[in-house]
PDB file of C-alpha atoms in Angstrom:
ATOM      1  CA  UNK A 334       0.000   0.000   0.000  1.00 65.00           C
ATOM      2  CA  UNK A 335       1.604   3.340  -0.833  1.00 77.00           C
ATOM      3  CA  UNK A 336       2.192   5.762   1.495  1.00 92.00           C
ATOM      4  CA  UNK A 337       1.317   9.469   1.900  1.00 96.00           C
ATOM      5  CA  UNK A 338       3.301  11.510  -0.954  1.00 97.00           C
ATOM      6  CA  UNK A 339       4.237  15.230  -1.224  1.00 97.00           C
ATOM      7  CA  UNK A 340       5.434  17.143  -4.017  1.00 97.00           C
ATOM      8  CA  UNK A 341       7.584  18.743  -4.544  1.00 97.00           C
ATOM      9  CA  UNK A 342      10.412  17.634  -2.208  1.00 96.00           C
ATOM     10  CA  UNK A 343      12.226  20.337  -2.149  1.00 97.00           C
ATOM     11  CA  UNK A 344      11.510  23.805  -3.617  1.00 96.00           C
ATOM     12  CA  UNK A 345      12.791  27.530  -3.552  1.00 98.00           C
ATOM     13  CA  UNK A 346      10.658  30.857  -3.960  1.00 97.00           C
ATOM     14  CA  UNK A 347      11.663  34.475  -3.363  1.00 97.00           C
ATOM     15  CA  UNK A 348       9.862  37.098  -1.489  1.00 97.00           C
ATOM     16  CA  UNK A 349       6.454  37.925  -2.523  1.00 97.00           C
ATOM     17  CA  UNK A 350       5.737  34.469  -5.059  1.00 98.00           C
ATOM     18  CA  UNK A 351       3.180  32.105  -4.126  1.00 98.00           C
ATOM     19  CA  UNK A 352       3.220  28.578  -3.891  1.00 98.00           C
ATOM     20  CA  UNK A 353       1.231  25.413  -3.959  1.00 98.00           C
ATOM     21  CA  UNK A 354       2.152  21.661  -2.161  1.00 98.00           C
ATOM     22  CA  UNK A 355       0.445  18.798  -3.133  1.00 98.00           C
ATOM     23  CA  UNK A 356      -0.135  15.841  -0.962  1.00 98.00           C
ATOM     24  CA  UNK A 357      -1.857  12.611  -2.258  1.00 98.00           C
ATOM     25  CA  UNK A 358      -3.230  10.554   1.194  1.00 96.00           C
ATOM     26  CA  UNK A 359      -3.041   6.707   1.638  1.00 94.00           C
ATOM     27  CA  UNK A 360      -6.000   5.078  -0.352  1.00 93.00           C
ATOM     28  CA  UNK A 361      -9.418   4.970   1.532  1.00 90.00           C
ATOM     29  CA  UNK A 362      -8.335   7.737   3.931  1.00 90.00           C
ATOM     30  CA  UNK A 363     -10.650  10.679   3.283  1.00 89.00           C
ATOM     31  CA  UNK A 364      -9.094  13.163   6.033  1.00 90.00           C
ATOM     32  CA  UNK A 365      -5.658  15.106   5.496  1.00 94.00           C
ATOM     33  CA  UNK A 366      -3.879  17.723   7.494  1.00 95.00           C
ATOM     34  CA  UNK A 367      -0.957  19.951   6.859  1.00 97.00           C
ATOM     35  CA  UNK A 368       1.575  20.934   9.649  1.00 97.00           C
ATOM     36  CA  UNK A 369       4.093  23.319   9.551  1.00 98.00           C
ATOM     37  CA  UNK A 370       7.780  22.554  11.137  1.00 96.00           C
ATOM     38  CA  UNK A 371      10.527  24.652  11.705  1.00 95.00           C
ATOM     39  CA  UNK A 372      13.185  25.155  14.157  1.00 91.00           C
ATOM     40  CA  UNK A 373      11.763  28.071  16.282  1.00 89.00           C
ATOM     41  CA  UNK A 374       8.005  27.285  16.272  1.00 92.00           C
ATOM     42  CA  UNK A 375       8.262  23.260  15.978  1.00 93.00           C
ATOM     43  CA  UNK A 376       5.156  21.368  14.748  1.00 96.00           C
ATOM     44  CA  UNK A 377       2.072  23.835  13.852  1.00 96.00           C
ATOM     45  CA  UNK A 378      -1.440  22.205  12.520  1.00 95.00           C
ATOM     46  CA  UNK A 379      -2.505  24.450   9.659  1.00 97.00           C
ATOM     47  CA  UNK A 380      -5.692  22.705   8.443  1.00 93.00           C
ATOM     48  CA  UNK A 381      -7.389  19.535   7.828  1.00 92.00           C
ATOM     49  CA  UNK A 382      -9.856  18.558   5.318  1.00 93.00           C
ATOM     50  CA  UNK A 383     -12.630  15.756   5.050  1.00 90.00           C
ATOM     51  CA  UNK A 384     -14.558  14.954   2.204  1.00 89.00           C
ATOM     52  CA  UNK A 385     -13.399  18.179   0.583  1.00 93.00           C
ATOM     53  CA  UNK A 386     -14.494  20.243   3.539  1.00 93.00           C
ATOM     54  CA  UNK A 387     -12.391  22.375   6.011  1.00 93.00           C
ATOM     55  CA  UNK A 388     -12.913  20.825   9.184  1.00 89.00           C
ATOM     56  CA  UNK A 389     -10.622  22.686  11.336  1.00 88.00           C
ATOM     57  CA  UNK A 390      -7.987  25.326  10.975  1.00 92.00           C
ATOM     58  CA  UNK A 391      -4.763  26.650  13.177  1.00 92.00           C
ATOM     59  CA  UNK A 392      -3.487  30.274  13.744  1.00 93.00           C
ATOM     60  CA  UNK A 393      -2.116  30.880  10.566  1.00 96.00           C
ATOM     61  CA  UNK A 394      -2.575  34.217   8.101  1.00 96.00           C
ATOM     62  CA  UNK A 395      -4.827  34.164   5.076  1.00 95.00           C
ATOM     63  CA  UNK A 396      -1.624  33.450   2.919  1.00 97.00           C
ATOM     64  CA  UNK A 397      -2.046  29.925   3.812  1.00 98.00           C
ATOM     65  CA  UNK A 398      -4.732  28.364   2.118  1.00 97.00           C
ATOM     66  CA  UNK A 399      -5.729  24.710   0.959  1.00 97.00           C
ATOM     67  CA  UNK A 400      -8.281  22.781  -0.346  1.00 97.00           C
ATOM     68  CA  UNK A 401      -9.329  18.564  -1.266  1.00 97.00           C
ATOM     69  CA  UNK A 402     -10.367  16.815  -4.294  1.00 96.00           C
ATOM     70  CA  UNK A 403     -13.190  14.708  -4.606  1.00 95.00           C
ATOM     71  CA  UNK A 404     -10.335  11.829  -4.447  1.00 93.00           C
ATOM     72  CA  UNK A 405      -9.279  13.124  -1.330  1.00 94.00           C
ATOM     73  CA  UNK A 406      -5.739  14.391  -2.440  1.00 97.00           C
ATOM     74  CA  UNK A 407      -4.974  17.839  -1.179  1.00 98.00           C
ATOM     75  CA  UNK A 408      -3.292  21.047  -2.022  1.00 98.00           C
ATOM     76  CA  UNK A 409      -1.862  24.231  -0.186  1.00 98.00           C
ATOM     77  CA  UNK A 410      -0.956  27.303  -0.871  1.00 98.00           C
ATOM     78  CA  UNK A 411       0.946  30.032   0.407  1.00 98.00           C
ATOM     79  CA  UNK A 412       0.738  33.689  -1.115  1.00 96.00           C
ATOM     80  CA  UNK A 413       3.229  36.742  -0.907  1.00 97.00           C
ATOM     81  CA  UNK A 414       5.546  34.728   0.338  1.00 97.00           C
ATOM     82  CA  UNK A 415       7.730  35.842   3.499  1.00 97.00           C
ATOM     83  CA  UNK A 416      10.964  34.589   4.943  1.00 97.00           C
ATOM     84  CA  UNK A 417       9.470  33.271   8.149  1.00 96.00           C
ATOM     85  CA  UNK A 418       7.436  31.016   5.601  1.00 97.00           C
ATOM     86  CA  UNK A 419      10.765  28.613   5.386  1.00 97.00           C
ATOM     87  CA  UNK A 420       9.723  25.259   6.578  1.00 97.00           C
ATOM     88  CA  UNK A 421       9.078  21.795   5.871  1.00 96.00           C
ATOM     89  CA  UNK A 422       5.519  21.772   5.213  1.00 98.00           C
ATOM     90  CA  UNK A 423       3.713  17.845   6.323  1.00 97.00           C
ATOM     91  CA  UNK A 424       1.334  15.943   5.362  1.00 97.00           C
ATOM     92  CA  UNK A 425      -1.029  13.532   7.081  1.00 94.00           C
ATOM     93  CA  UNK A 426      -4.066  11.454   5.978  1.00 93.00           C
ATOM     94  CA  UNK A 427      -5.849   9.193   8.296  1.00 88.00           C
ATOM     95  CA  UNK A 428      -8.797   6.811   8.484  1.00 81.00           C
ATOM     96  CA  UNK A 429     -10.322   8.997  11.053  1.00 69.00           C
ATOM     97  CA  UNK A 430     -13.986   9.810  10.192  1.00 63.00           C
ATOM     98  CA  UNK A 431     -14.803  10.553  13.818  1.00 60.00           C
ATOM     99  CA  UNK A 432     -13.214  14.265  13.688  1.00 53.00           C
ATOM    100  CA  UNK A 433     -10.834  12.676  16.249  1.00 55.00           C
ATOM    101  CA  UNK A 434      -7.301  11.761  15.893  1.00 57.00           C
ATOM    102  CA  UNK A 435      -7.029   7.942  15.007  1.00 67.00           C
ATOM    103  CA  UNK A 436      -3.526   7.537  13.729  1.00 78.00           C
ATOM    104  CA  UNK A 437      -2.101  10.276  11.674  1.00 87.00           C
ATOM    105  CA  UNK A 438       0.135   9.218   8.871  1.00 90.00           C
ATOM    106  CA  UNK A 439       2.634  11.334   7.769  1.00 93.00           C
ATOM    107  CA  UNK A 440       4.447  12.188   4.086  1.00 95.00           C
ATOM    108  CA  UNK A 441       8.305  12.885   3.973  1.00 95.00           C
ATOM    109  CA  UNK A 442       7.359  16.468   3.522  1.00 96.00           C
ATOM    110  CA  UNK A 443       8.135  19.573   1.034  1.00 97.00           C
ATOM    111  CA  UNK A 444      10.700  21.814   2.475  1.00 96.00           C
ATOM    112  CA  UNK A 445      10.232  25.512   1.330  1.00 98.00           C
ATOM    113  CA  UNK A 446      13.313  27.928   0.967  1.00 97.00           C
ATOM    114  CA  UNK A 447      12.426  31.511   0.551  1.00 97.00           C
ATOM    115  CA  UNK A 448      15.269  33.694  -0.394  1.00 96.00           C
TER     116      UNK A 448
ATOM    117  CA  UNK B 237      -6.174  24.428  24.815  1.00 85.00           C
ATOM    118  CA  UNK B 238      -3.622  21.822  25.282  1.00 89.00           C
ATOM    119  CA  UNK B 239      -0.257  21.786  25.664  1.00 94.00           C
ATOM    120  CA  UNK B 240       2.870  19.677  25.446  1.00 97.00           C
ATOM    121  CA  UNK B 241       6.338  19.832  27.247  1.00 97.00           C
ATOM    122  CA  UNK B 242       9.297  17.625  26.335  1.00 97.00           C
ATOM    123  CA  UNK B 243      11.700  18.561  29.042  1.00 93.00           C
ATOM    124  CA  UNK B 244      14.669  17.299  27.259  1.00 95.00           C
ATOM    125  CA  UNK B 245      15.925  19.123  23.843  1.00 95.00           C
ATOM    126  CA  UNK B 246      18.488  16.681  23.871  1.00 96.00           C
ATOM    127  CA  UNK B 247      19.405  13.292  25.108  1.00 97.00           C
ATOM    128  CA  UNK B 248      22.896  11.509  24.746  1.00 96.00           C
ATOM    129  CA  UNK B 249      23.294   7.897  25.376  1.00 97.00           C
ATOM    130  CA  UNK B 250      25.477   5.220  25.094  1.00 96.00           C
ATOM    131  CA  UNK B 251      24.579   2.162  22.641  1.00 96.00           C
ATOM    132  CA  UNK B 252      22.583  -0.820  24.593  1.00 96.00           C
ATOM    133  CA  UNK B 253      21.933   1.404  27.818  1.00 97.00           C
ATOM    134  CA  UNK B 254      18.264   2.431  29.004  1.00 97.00           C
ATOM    135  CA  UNK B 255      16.795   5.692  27.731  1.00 98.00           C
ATOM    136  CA  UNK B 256      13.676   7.465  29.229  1.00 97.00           C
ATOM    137  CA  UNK B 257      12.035  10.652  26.908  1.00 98.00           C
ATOM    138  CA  UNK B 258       9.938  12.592  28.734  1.00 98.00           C
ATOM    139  CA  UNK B 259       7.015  13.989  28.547  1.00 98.00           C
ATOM    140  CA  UNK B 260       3.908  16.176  30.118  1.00 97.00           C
ATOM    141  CA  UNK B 261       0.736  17.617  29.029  1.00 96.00           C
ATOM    142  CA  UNK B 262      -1.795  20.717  30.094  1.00 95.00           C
ATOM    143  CA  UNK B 263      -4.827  19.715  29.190  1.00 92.00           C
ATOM    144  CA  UNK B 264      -8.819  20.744  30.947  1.00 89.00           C
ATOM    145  CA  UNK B 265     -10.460  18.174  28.750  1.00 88.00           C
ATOM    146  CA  UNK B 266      -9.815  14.203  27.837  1.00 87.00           C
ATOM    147  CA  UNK B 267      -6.836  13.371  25.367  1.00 88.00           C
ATOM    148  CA  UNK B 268      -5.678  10.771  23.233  1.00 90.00           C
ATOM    149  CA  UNK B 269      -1.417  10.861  23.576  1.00 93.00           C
ATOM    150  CA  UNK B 270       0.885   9.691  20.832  1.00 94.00           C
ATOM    151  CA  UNK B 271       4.574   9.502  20.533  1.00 97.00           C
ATOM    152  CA  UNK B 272       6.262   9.804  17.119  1.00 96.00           C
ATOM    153  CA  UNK B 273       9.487   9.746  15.662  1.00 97.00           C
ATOM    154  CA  UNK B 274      11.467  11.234  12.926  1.00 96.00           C
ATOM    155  CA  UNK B 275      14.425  10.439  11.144  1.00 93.00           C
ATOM    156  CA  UNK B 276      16.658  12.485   9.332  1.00 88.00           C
ATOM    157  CA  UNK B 277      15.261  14.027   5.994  1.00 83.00           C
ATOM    158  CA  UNK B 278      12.017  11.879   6.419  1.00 87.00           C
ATOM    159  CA  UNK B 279       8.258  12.473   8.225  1.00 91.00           C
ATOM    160  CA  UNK B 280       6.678  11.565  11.450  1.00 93.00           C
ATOM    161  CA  UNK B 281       6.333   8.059  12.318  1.00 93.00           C
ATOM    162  CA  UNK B 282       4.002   6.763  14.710  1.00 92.00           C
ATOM    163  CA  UNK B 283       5.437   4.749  17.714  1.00 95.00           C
ATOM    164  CA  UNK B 284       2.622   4.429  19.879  1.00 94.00           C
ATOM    165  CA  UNK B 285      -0.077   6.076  21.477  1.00 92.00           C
ATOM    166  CA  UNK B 286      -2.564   5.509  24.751  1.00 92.00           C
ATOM    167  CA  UNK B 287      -6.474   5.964  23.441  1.00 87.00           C
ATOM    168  CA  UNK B 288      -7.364   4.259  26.654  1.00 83.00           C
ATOM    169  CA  UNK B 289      -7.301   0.895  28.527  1.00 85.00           C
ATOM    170  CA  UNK B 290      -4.204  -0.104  29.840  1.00 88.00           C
ATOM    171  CA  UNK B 291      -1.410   2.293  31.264  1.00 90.00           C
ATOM    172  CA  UNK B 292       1.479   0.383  29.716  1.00 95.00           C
ATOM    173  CA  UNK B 293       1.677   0.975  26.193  1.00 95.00           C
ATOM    174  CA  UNK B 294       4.170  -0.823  24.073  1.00 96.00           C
ATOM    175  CA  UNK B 295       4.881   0.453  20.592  1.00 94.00           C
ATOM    176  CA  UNK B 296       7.068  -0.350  17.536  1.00 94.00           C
ATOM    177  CA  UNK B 297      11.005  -1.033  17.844  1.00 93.00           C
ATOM    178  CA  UNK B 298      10.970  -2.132  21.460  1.00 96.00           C
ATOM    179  CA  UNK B 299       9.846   1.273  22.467  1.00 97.00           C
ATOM    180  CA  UNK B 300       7.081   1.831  25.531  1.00 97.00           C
ATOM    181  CA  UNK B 301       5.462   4.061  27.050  1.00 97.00           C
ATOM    182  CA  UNK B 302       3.669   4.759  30.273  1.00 95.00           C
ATOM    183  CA  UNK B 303       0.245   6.909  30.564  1.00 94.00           C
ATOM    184  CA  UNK B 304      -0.081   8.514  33.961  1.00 94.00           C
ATOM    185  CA  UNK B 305      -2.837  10.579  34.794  1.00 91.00           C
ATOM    186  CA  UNK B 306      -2.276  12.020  38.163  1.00 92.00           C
ATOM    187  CA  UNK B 307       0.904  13.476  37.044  1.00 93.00           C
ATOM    188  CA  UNK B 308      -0.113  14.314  33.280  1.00 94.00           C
ATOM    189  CA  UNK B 309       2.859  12.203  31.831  1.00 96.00           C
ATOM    190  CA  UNK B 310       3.280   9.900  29.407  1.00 97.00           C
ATOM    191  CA  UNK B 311       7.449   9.370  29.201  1.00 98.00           C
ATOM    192  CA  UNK B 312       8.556   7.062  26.371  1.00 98.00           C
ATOM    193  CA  UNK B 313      11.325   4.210  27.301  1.00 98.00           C
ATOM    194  CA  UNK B 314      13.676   1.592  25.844  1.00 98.00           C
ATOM    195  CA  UNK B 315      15.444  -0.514  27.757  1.00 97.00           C
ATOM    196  CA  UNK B 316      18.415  -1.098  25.210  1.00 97.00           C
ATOM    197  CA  UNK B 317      19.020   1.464  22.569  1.00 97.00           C
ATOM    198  CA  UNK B 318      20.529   0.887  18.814  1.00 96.00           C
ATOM    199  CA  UNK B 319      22.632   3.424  16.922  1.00 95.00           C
ATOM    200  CA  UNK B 320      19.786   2.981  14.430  1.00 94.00           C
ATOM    201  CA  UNK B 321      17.518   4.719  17.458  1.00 96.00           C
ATOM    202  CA  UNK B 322      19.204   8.338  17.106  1.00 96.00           C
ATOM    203  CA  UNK B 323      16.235  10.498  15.515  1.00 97.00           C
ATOM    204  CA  UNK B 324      14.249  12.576  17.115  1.00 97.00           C
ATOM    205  CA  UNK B 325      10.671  11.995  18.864  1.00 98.00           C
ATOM    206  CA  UNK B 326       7.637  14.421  19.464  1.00 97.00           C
ATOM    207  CA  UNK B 327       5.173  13.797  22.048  1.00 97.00           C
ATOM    208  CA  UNK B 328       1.812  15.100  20.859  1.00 95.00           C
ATOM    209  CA  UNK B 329      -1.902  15.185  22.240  1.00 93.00           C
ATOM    210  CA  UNK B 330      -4.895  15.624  20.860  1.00 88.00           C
ATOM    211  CA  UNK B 331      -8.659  16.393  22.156  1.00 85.00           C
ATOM    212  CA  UNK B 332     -10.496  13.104  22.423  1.00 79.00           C
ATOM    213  CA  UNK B 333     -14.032  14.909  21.207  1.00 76.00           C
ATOM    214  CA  UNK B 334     -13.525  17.586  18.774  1.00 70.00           C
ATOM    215  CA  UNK B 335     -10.971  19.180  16.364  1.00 66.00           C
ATOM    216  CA  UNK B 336      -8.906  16.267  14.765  1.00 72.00           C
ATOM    217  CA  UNK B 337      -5.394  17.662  15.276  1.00 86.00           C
ATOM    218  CA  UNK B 338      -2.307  17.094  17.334  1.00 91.00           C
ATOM    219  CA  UNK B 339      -0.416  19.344  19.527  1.00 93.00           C
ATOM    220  CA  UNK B 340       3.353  18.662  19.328  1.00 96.00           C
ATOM    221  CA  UNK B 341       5.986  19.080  22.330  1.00 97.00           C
ATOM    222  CA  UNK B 342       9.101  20.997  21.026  1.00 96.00           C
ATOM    223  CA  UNK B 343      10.787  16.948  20.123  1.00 97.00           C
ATOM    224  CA  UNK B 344      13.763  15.716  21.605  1.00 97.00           C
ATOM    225  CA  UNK B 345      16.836  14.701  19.867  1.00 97.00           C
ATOM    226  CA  UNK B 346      18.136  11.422  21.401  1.00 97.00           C
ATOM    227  CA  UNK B 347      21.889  10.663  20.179  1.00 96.00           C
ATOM    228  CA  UNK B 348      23.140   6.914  20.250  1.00 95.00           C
ATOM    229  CA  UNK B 349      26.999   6.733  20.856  1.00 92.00           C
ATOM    230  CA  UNK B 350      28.795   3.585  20.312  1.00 89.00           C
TER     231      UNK B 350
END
């Protein structure tokens, strides 16, 4: 069974592009979140969809927006990018229909460079 | 809210010995408690995690982990570490009704030394 996969890997943006991460969840799991990680703030939830709905959101600007596809795989975007945005950006999809974390599994992640 | 504290950033140990990560939550409501680890250049792994039932919880790669409520702790152990152990692992919560998402500790970087 494949796993959760990101794209890109690895990626670098300047000041003031946008951006957009895909993630493609494990088959069958209908719910996907994104986390943030970075050295000074650790791991930050930014969203999570279900069944192409945003079910919850974190503390993050407007910049960061995502959204899911009917077959569950899930973008996000970032706008006017800033410096702070550099991060490794994860993905999670899960089984979890409940709204309650079952086991969250995790993609290898897109790390972001802004120059 | 909840909250996580991992009150190691780092932990050193020699190859075979006993290690001990821990951790302790804030929390006003119920909570489901997870322990994950990362290695280098990769995600978040799932070791274990206490949903209910037993205190003891015993995970993948010979890794356990004890639930206690009174104290609000759930520290992660191994009684023999493997050079292949040196990652680091996040201690995370989440809500047991309500939002599905997990609040991480800061992680703690355990270092094997042969």
């Amino acid at each position: 069974k494949a796993g959760v996969t990101q794209t890109p890997r690895y990626l670098i943006k300047t000041r003031g592009q946008q951006v957009t991460l895909s993630c493609s969840p494990i088959s069958g799991h209908r719910s996907v979140s994104w986390y943030q990680q970075t050295p000074g703030q650790g791991l930050q939830f930014l969203f999570e969809y279900f069944s192409e709905t945003q079910r919850n959101k974190g503390n993050f600007p407007g910049r960061f927006s995502g959204r899911q596809f009917s077959n569950s795989r899930s973008e996000m975007n970032v706008s006017t990018l800033e410096l702070g945005d550099s991060a490794l950006y994860l993905c999670a999809s899960s089984l979890s229909t409940s709204g309650n974390a079952g086991e969250l599994f995790f993609g290898e992640g897109s790390r972001l460079t802004v120059l | 809210a909840q909250s996580v504290t991992q009150l190691d950033s780092q932990v050193p140990v020699f190859e075979e010995a006993p290690v001990e990560l821990r951790c302790n939550y804030s929390s006003s409501v119920s909570v489901y408690l997870f322990w994950y680890v990362q290695y280098p250049n990769q995600g978040l792994q799932l070791l274990l995690k206490y949903l209910s039932g037993s205190t003891l919880v015993k995970g993948i790669n010979g890794f356990e982990a004890e639930f206690n409520k009174s104290q609000t702790s759930f520290h992660l152990r191994k009684p023999s570490v493997h050079i292949s152990d040196t990652a680091e692992y996040f201690c995370a919560v989440s809500r047991v009704q309500g939002a599905q998402k997990l609040v991480f500790g800061q992680g703690t970087r355990l270092t094997i030394n042969p």
